């Protein structure tokens, strides 16, 4: 072997060793002491608080399969890289967390590592949960240890190569995950800090309300700037944009009403957000909802860009108008005015006029349903029209709605419908 080639190979091997060591260190930093003595036995108050925090984190949404035992896992979480199956977190000693200590549970929450040291996939949102305090993690652990055990085996994930390897996951974590703790801002009020803790941590709001890169990591310096939810094709609108879902212009009670009831005088929730309200936020205390509202109202705002009036094909508008009168006007009104407290207006509705038509497509094709809450126990819903309208019909209908009664949003083409449905 030539001397220069040998030197090159040795240098490459040295770089590889350094990189492997760096990745290993980045995946082991800030590890808790698992050998520390266990704390006192959980109290009833701690278990009750853990139940509340588990609802705040919406744990049951993923860890309870449809029709299954609560927290017994088994539900499939679709990702662009394959299926991740939620684990059993009941206190079953074999298949659940019955043998987990509070420190091991804290490591999963804070560091994304299982009891046996395996790296966890970020479909479990530990990039957000890492900000949860140790006391809150211990309370959730105490609560989960109190629920009925279920002997349901965990299903192995069905991920494509190389995403199914711990080595690839270790590299992803080295690039995109950093353990952290919530640090209150001394310049902000106590409600703002409490709201920031809930929204950024247990609420893991930016898991949906942020865009993601090709590796599945959230991107952008601004939190909750909006993004398409992978595999679900619902668009979580930007909470920074006044033309999407910013609540900066609302008062606190209006934000609280949307989080608690799923509807207020300005908006209503559909799709994944309806499930969040149903399973999680409607159960939170008024003080915590107000704190979240304070934080959300003070998010930095993005000024919308002005645009020229959008040109529309007259024949498409005519076709869309006919479809609207035949299928929509009975509820939403001839001029898109809606019916107060029953059917939302379409004229001037931000959910209608935001650039991304994903949610409109899914509502028309699959129907739109608000959550049933104490403040809105019998919500009106919209039936699906997939059996009546094809992609061309849906595109024409939405183009008409987005270009009528003062609305001036981009046209929708059949390819958009095919993509989002």
Short mmCIF file of C-alpha atoms in Angstrom, two decimals:
data_model
loop_
_atom_site.label_atom_id
_atom_site.label_comp_id
_atom_site.label_asym_id
_atom_site.label_seq_id
_atom_site.Cartn_x
_atom_site.Cartn_y
_atom_site.Cartn_z
CA UNK A 1 0.00 0.00 0.00
CA UNK A 2 1.31 3.41 -0.91
CA UNK A 3 2.30 5.62 2.05
CA UNK A 4 -0.05 8.43 1.09
CA UNK A 5 -3.00 6.05 0.84
CA UNK A 6 -2.17 4.53 4.22
CA UNK A 7 -2.05 8.01 5.78
CA UNK A 8 -5.35 8.90 4.17
CA UNK A 9 -7.01 5.73 5.47
CA UNK A 10 -5.61 6.28 8.95
CA UNK A 11 -6.83 9.87 8.94
CA UNK A 12 -10.27 8.75 7.77
CA UNK A 13 -10.39 6.10 10.49
CA UNK A 14 -9.42 8.70 13.06
CA UNK A 15 -12.15 11.06 11.93
CA UNK A 16 -14.68 8.20 12.02
CA UNK A 17 -13.67 7.31 15.58
CA UNK A 18 -14.00 10.94 16.67
CA UNK A 19 -17.44 11.24 15.03
CA UNK A 20 -18.66 8.01 16.62
CA UNK A 21 -17.42 9.20 20.01
CA UNK A 22 -19.10 12.56 19.51
CA UNK A 23 -22.42 10.96 18.56
CA UNK A 24 -22.17 8.65 21.58
CA UNK A 25 -21.43 11.57 23.92
CA UNK A 26 -24.28 13.66 22.51
CA UNK A 27 -26.66 10.75 23.14
CA UNK A 28 -25.46 10.23 26.71
CA UNK A 29 -25.23 13.82 27.94
CA UNK A 30 -27.35 14.93 30.85
CA UNK A 31 -28.18 11.37 31.88
CA UNK A 32 -29.91 11.07 35.27
CA UNK A 33 -28.52 9.02 38.15
CA UNK A 34 -30.44 5.75 37.87
CA UNK A 35 -28.83 4.34 41.03
CA UNK A 36 -30.11 7.08 43.31
CA UNK A 37 -32.24 5.91 46.20
CA UNK A 38 -35.94 5.82 45.47
CA UNK A 39 -38.03 8.60 46.96
CA UNK A 40 -40.98 8.19 49.30
CA UNK A 41 -44.02 6.22 48.23
CA UNK A 42 -46.41 8.20 46.01
CA UNK A 43 -49.16 10.08 47.80
CA UNK A 44 -52.77 10.28 46.70
CA UNK A 45 -52.21 13.94 45.87
CA UNK A 46 -49.24 13.08 43.66
CA UNK A 47 -51.24 10.41 41.80
CA UNK A 48 -54.12 12.84 41.29
CA UNK A 49 -51.72 15.48 39.97
CA UNK A 50 -50.14 12.89 37.68
CA UNK A 51 -53.56 12.09 36.22
CA UNK A 52 -54.07 15.78 35.49
CA UNK A 53 -50.63 16.12 33.90
CA UNK A 54 -51.20 13.00 31.77
CA UNK A 55 -54.32 14.68 30.38
CA UNK A 56 -52.33 17.87 29.78
CA UNK A 57 -49.81 15.82 27.79
CA UNK A 58 -52.63 13.95 25.98
CA UNK A 59 -50.83 10.67 26.71
CA UNK A 60 -53.91 8.52 26.10
CA UNK A 61 -54.25 9.74 22.51
CA UNK A 62 -51.28 7.67 21.40
CA UNK A 63 -50.97 5.07 24.14
CA UNK A 64 -54.56 3.82 23.91
CA UNK A 65 -55.59 1.88 20.82
CA UNK A 66 -59.09 2.41 19.48
CA UNK A 67 -61.38 0.31 21.67
CA UNK A 68 -58.41 -0.86 23.72
CA UNK A 69 -57.42 -0.76 27.38
CA UNK A 70 -56.30 2.72 28.48
CA UNK A 71 -52.54 3.21 28.18
CA UNK A 72 -51.97 -0.38 26.97
CA UNK A 73 -50.43 0.87 23.70
CA UNK A 74 -50.70 -0.76 20.31
CA UNK A 75 -51.88 2.18 18.23
CA UNK A 76 -49.90 2.79 15.05
CA UNK A 77 -48.35 6.21 14.52
CA UNK A 78 -47.73 6.81 10.83
CA UNK A 79 -44.50 8.59 9.94
CA UNK A 80 -42.77 9.22 6.59
CA UNK A 81 -40.30 6.51 7.63
CA UNK A 82 -42.78 3.77 8.54
CA UNK A 83 -44.98 2.84 11.49
CA UNK A 84 -44.13 3.46 15.12
CA UNK A 85 -46.31 1.55 17.59
CA UNK A 86 -47.12 3.22 20.90
CA UNK A 87 -45.88 1.24 23.88
CA UNK A 88 -47.74 -0.22 26.82
CA UNK A 89 -47.35 2.19 29.75
CA UNK A 90 -49.61 0.41 32.22
CA UNK A 91 -47.92 -1.07 35.32
CA UNK A 92 -47.81 -4.58 33.84
CA UNK A 93 -44.44 -5.98 35.01
CA UNK A 94 -43.65 -7.75 31.74
CA UNK A 95 -45.07 -5.66 28.92
CA UNK A 96 -45.59 -2.30 30.63
CA UNK A 97 -43.68 -0.08 33.03
CA UNK A 98 -44.34 -2.09 36.18
CA UNK A 99 -40.60 -2.49 36.85
CA UNK A 100 -39.66 1.06 35.88
CA UNK A 101 -38.34 3.34 38.58
CA UNK A 102 -39.21 7.02 38.66
CA UNK A 103 -35.64 7.77 37.53
CA UNK A 104 -35.96 5.48 34.52
CA UNK A 105 -39.27 7.07 33.59
CA UNK A 106 -37.67 10.50 33.95
CA UNK A 107 -34.87 9.40 31.61
CA UNK A 108 -37.48 8.47 28.99
CA UNK A 109 -39.21 11.83 29.34
CA UNK A 110 -36.07 13.94 29.59
CA UNK A 111 -33.56 12.02 27.47
CA UNK A 112 -35.65 9.79 25.20
CA UNK A 113 -34.11 6.54 26.45
CA UNK A 114 -35.99 3.44 27.55
CA UNK A 115 -35.43 1.45 30.75
CA UNK A 116 -33.02 -0.86 28.94
CA UNK A 117 -31.10 2.05 27.44
CA UNK A 118 -32.64 1.87 23.96
CA UNK A 119 -33.05 5.17 22.16
CA UNK A 120 -36.71 6.06 21.69
CA UNK A 121 -38.14 7.35 18.45
CA UNK A 122 -39.30 10.99 18.58
CA UNK A 123 -42.84 9.98 17.63
CA UNK A 124 -42.83 9.96 21.44
CA UNK A 125 -42.37 13.72 21.71
CA UNK A 126 -39.45 13.79 24.12
CA UNK A 127 -37.96 16.77 22.22
CA UNK A 128 -40.83 18.63 23.95
CA UNK A 129 -41.17 16.54 27.10
CA UNK A 130 -37.51 17.17 27.91
CA UNK A 131 -38.69 20.51 29.35
CA UNK A 132 -41.02 18.81 31.83
CA UNK A 133 -39.81 19.09 35.43
CA UNK A 134 -38.66 16.07 37.39
CA UNK A 135 -41.48 16.60 39.90
CA UNK A 136 -44.10 16.51 37.14
CA UNK A 137 -42.47 13.46 35.55
CA UNK A 138 -42.54 11.67 38.90
CA UNK A 139 -46.22 12.53 39.32
CA UNK A 140 -47.09 11.11 35.90
CA UNK A 141 -45.10 7.98 36.72
CA UNK A 142 -46.98 7.63 40.01
CA UNK A 143 -50.31 7.96 38.20
CA UNK A 144 -49.45 5.43 35.50
CA UNK A 145 -48.38 2.97 38.19
CA UNK A 146 -51.91 3.32 39.63
CA UNK A 147 -53.88 2.42 36.49
CA UNK A 148 -54.98 -1.20 35.89
CA UNK A 149 -52.17 -3.28 34.36
CA UNK A 150 -52.71 -4.76 30.92
CA UNK A 151 -50.69 -7.74 29.68
CA UNK A 152 -50.59 -6.51 26.10
CA UNK A 153 -47.25 -7.15 24.36
CA UNK A 154 -45.62 -4.25 22.60
CA UNK A 155 -45.57 -4.45 18.82
CA UNK A 156 -42.22 -3.97 17.09
CA UNK A 157 -42.01 -0.87 14.94
CA UNK A 158 -42.30 -1.27 11.17
CA UNK A 159 -39.73 1.24 9.94
CA UNK A 160 -37.79 1.10 6.69
CA UNK A 161 -34.02 0.70 6.58
CA UNK A 162 -31.96 2.54 7.75
CA UNK A 163 -34.50 4.30 9.99
CA UNK A 164 -35.07 1.07 11.92
CA UNK A 165 -31.53 1.08 13.34
CA UNK A 166 -30.36 2.52 16.65
CA UNK A 167 -27.27 3.87 14.89
CA UNK A 168 -29.37 6.01 12.52
CA UNK A 169 -31.50 7.19 15.44
CA UNK A 170 -28.37 8.10 17.39
CA UNK A 171 -27.16 10.27 14.51
CA UNK A 172 -30.59 11.94 14.26
CA UNK A 173 -30.54 12.72 17.97
CA UNK A 174 -27.01 14.08 17.76
CA UNK A 175 -28.13 16.45 15.03
CA UNK A 176 -31.60 17.47 16.21
CA UNK A 177 -32.15 16.69 19.90
CA UNK A 178 -30.75 18.39 22.95
CA UNK A 179 -31.95 17.61 26.48
CA UNK A 180 -33.16 20.71 28.27
CA UNK A 181 -35.17 22.08 31.12
CA UNK A 182 -37.76 24.80 31.14
CA UNK A 183 -36.20 28.05 32.28
CA UNK A 184 -38.71 30.72 33.38
CA UNK A 185 -38.20 34.15 31.89
CA UNK A 186 -37.79 36.56 34.82
CA UNK A 187 -38.96 39.43 32.61
CA UNK A 188 -42.33 37.75 32.04
CA UNK A 189 -45.32 37.27 34.28
CA UNK A 190 -46.03 34.07 36.22
CA UNK A 191 -49.02 33.21 33.95
CA UNK A 192 -46.88 33.70 30.83
CA UNK A 193 -44.20 31.36 32.19
CA UNK A 194 -46.78 28.77 33.20
CA UNK A 195 -48.35 28.99 29.75
CA UNK A 196 -44.96 28.67 28.06
CA UNK A 197 -44.20 25.58 30.15
CA UNK A 198 -47.48 23.91 29.20
CA UNK A 199 -47.41 24.86 25.50
CA UNK A 200 -43.76 24.03 24.89
CA UNK A 201 -43.51 21.02 27.17
CA UNK A 202 -46.42 18.76 28.05
CA UNK A 203 -48.70 20.30 25.42
CA UNK A 204 -46.00 19.67 22.75
CA UNK A 205 -47.90 22.12 20.51
CA UNK A 206 -45.07 22.66 18.04
CA UNK A 207 -45.05 18.92 17.29
CA UNK A 208 -47.92 19.86 14.96
CA UNK A 209 -47.71 23.65 14.62
CA UNK A 210 -44.21 23.68 13.13
CA UNK A 211 -42.77 22.60 9.80
CA UNK A 212 -40.40 19.65 9.59
CA UNK A 213 -37.32 18.96 7.48
CA UNK A 214 -36.70 15.86 5.39
CA UNK A 215 -35.42 14.07 8.50
CA UNK A 216 -38.62 14.68 10.44
CA UNK A 217 -37.17 17.30 12.80
CA UNK A 218 -38.99 20.54 13.48
CA UNK A 219 -37.42 23.47 11.69
CA UNK A 220 -37.31 27.22 11.85
CA UNK A 221 -36.31 29.64 14.58
CA UNK A 222 -39.88 30.71 15.27
CA UNK A 223 -41.95 28.24 17.22
CA UNK A 224 -45.40 27.29 15.96
CA UNK A 225 -45.10 28.94 12.57
CA UNK A 226 -47.43 26.35 11.01
CA UNK A 227 -46.86 23.11 9.16
CA UNK A 228 -48.45 20.15 7.43
CA UNK A 229 -48.83 17.26 9.88
CA UNK A 230 -46.89 14.33 8.37
CA UNK A 231 -49.04 11.52 6.97
CA UNK A 232 -52.27 13.09 8.25
CA UNK A 233 -52.33 15.89 5.67
CA UNK A 234 -54.00 18.28 8.08
CA UNK A 235 -52.35 21.69 8.18
CA UNK A 236 -51.66 23.02 11.68
CA UNK A 237 -51.92 26.77 11.01
CA UNK A 238 -49.37 29.31 12.09
CA UNK A 239 -50.03 30.77 15.51
CA UNK A 240 -47.81 33.69 14.53
CA UNK A 241 -49.81 34.84 11.51
CA UNK A 242 -52.92 37.05 11.77
CA UNK A 243 -54.19 35.54 8.51
CA UNK A 244 -53.91 31.98 9.83
CA UNK A 245 -54.41 31.24 13.52
CA UNK A 246 -52.83 33.99 15.60
CA UNK A 247 -54.86 34.81 18.70
CA UNK A 248 -53.02 38.05 19.47
CA UNK A 249 -56.12 40.11 18.63
CA UNK A 250 -58.43 38.01 20.82
CA UNK A 251 -59.00 38.58 24.50
CA UNK A 252 -58.01 35.89 26.99
CA UNK A 253 -61.54 34.51 27.59
CA UNK A 254 -61.96 33.90 23.85
CA UNK A 255 -58.75 31.85 23.70
CA UNK A 256 -59.79 29.94 26.81
CA UNK A 257 -63.19 29.19 25.24
CA UNK A 258 -61.59 27.69 22.12
CA UNK A 259 -59.25 25.48 24.17
CA UNK A 260 -61.97 24.46 26.62
CA UNK A 261 -65.07 24.20 24.43
CA UNK A 262 -63.63 23.77 20.93
CA UNK A 263 -65.54 26.82 19.69
CA UNK A 264 -65.81 30.55 20.30
CA UNK A 265 -67.25 33.52 18.44
CA UNK A 266 -64.31 33.56 16.04
CA UNK A 267 -63.40 29.96 15.29
CA UNK A 268 -63.93 26.26 15.90
CA UNK A 269 -61.59 23.28 15.91
CA UNK A 270 -61.56 20.33 13.52
CA UNK A 271 -59.33 17.38 12.77
CA UNK A 272 -56.40 16.65 15.10
CA UNK A 273 -57.06 19.79 17.15
CA UNK A 274 -60.58 18.56 17.89
CA UNK A 275 -59.03 15.46 19.46
CA UNK A 276 -56.64 17.60 21.50
CA UNK A 277 -59.55 19.59 22.90
CA UNK A 278 -61.64 16.48 23.52
CA UNK A 279 -58.95 14.43 25.25
CA UNK A 280 -56.80 17.13 26.79
CA UNK A 281 -57.43 20.85 27.01
CA UNK A 282 -61.10 20.74 27.99
CA UNK A 283 -59.98 18.99 31.19
CA UNK A 284 -57.43 21.61 32.23
CA UNK A 285 -58.02 24.11 34.99
CA UNK A 286 -59.17 27.60 34.12
CA UNK A 287 -55.91 28.98 35.56
CA UNK A 288 -53.81 26.82 33.24
CA UNK A 289 -55.99 27.63 30.23
CA UNK A 290 -55.65 31.33 30.99
CA UNK A 291 -51.88 30.91 31.30
CA UNK A 292 -51.73 29.20 27.91
CA UNK A 293 -53.86 32.00 26.46
CA UNK A 294 -51.51 34.64 27.85
CA UNK A 295 -48.52 32.91 26.27
CA UNK A 296 -50.20 32.32 22.92
CA UNK A 297 -51.47 35.89 22.69
CA UNK A 298 -47.93 37.22 23.17
CA UNK A 299 -46.24 35.11 20.52
CA UNK A 300 -44.29 37.20 17.99
CA UNK A 301 -46.34 38.14 14.97
CA UNK A 302 -45.51 37.83 11.28
CA UNK A 303 -46.81 40.55 9.02
CA UNK A 304 -48.68 39.03 6.04
CA UNK A 305 -47.43 39.88 2.57
CA UNK A 306 -49.71 41.82 0.25
CA UNK A 307 -50.64 40.21 -3.07
CA UNK A 308 -52.41 41.18 -6.24
CA UNK A 309 -56.05 40.07 -6.64
CA UNK A 310 -56.13 36.47 -7.80
CA UNK A 311 -57.46 35.69 -11.26
CA UNK A 312 -60.02 32.92 -11.47
CA UNK A 313 -61.41 30.93 -14.34
CA UNK A 314 -65.02 32.04 -14.88
CA UNK A 315 -66.22 28.57 -15.86
CA UNK A 316 -64.69 27.05 -12.69
CA UNK A 317 -66.35 29.74 -10.57
CA UNK A 318 -69.71 29.04 -12.25
CA UNK A 319 -69.35 25.32 -11.64
CA UNK A 320 -68.24 25.91 -8.06
CA UNK A 321 -71.17 28.25 -7.44
CA UNK A 322 -73.64 25.60 -8.63
CA UNK A 323 -72.06 22.99 -6.37
CA UNK A 324 -72.15 25.42 -3.44
CA UNK A 325 -75.84 26.17 -3.87
CA UNK A 326 -76.65 22.46 -4.19
CA UNK A 327 -74.60 21.18 -1.24
CA UNK A 328 -73.51 24.00 1.07
CA UNK A 329 -75.82 27.04 1.03
CA UNK A 330 -78.52 25.38 3.12
CA UNK A 331 -76.22 25.48 6.15
CA UNK A 332 -73.59 28.11 5.37
CA UNK A 333 -75.94 30.63 3.74
CA UNK A 334 -76.24 32.01 0.23
CA UNK A 335 -73.53 34.59 0.97
CA UNK A 336 -71.36 32.39 3.18
CA UNK A 337 -72.72 34.10 6.30
CA UNK A 338 -73.26 30.87 8.26
CA UNK A 339 -75.58 30.57 11.25
CA UNK A 340 -74.40 31.96 14.58
CA UNK A 341 -73.45 29.23 17.04
CA UNK A 342 -74.34 26.46 14.59
CA UNK A 343 -72.63 26.67 11.21
CA UNK A 344 -69.45 28.73 10.77
CA UNK A 345 -69.40 31.59 8.28
CA UNK A 346 -67.26 31.09 5.19
CA UNK A 347 -67.00 34.77 4.27
CA UNK A 348 -63.89 36.23 5.89
CA UNK A 349 -63.10 32.99 7.70
CA UNK A 350 -59.34 32.54 8.16
CA UNK A 351 -59.71 28.77 7.96
CA UNK A 352 -61.11 29.31 4.45
CA UNK A 353 -58.67 31.94 3.21
CA UNK A 354 -55.28 30.71 4.46
CA UNK A 355 -52.96 29.75 1.63
CA UNK A 356 -52.86 26.01 2.36
CA UNK A 357 -56.22 24.42 1.40
CA UNK A 358 -55.45 21.12 3.16
CA UNK A 359 -58.00 21.44 5.96
CA UNK A 360 -60.77 22.54 3.60
CA UNK A 361 -60.12 19.58 1.33
CA UNK A 362 -60.24 17.14 4.23
CA UNK A 363 -63.36 18.73 5.73
CA UNK A 364 -65.25 18.50 2.43
CA UNK A 365 -64.04 15.00 1.61
CA UNK A 366 -64.21 13.42 5.08
CA UNK A 367 -66.50 15.76 6.98
CA UNK A 368 -65.78 18.15 9.81
CA UNK A 369 -66.62 17.43 13.43
CA UNK A 370 -66.13 19.52 16.53
CA UNK A 371 -65.37 17.77 19.83
CA UNK A 372 -68.14 17.22 22.33
CA UNK A 373 -67.27 19.25 25.42
CA UNK A 374 -69.00 20.42 28.57
CA UNK A 375 -69.32 23.88 27.02
CA UNK A 376 -70.52 22.53 23.66
CA UNK A 377 -72.04 19.11 24.38
CA UNK A 378 -73.94 18.69 21.12
CA UNK A 379 -71.81 20.23 18.40
CA UNK A 380 -73.06 20.40 14.85
CA UNK A 381 -70.94 18.56 12.30
CA UNK A 382 -70.47 18.56 8.56
CA UNK A 383 -71.07 15.31 6.67
CA UNK A 384 -68.49 13.94 4.21
CA UNK A 385 -68.99 14.54 0.50
CA UNK A 386 -66.47 12.06 -0.88
CA UNK A 387 -69.29 9.91 -2.24
CA UNK A 388 -70.85 12.86 -4.10
CA UNK A 389 -67.94 15.00 -5.31
CA UNK A 390 -64.86 13.98 -7.27
CA UNK A 391 -61.52 15.81 -7.20
CA UNK A 392 -62.57 18.24 -9.95
CA UNK A 393 -65.81 19.04 -8.10
CA UNK A 394 -64.03 19.66 -4.79
CA UNK A 395 -61.44 21.87 -6.48
CA UNK A 396 -64.13 23.96 -8.20
CA UNK A 397 -66.21 24.23 -5.03
CA UNK A 398 -63.28 25.38 -2.90
CA UNK A 399 -62.05 27.78 -5.56
CA UNK A 400 -65.52 29.37 -5.54
CA UNK A 401 -65.67 29.60 -1.74
CA UNK A 402 -62.13 31.03 -1.53
CA UNK A 403 -62.96 33.65 -4.15
CA UNK A 404 -66.42 34.82 -3.11
CA UNK A 405 -67.97 37.29 -0.62
CA UNK A 406 -64.72 39.24 -0.28
CA UNK A 407 -62.49 36.17 0.07
CA UNK A 408 -59.39 36.25 -2.13
CA UNK A 409 -57.40 33.07 -1.46
CA UNK A 410 -55.44 31.02 -4.02
CA UNK A 411 -57.39 28.73 -6.32
CA UNK A 412 -57.56 25.00 -5.62
CA UNK A 413 -56.74 22.58 -8.43
CA UNK A 414 -57.63 18.86 -8.66
CA UNK A 415 -54.01 17.94 -7.91
CA UNK A 416 -54.29 19.73 -4.55
CA UNK A 417 -57.35 17.66 -3.72
CA UNK A 418 -55.64 14.43 -4.73
CA UNK A 419 -52.64 15.34 -2.59
CA UNK A 420 -54.46 16.34 0.58
CA UNK A 421 -57.19 13.73 0.57
#
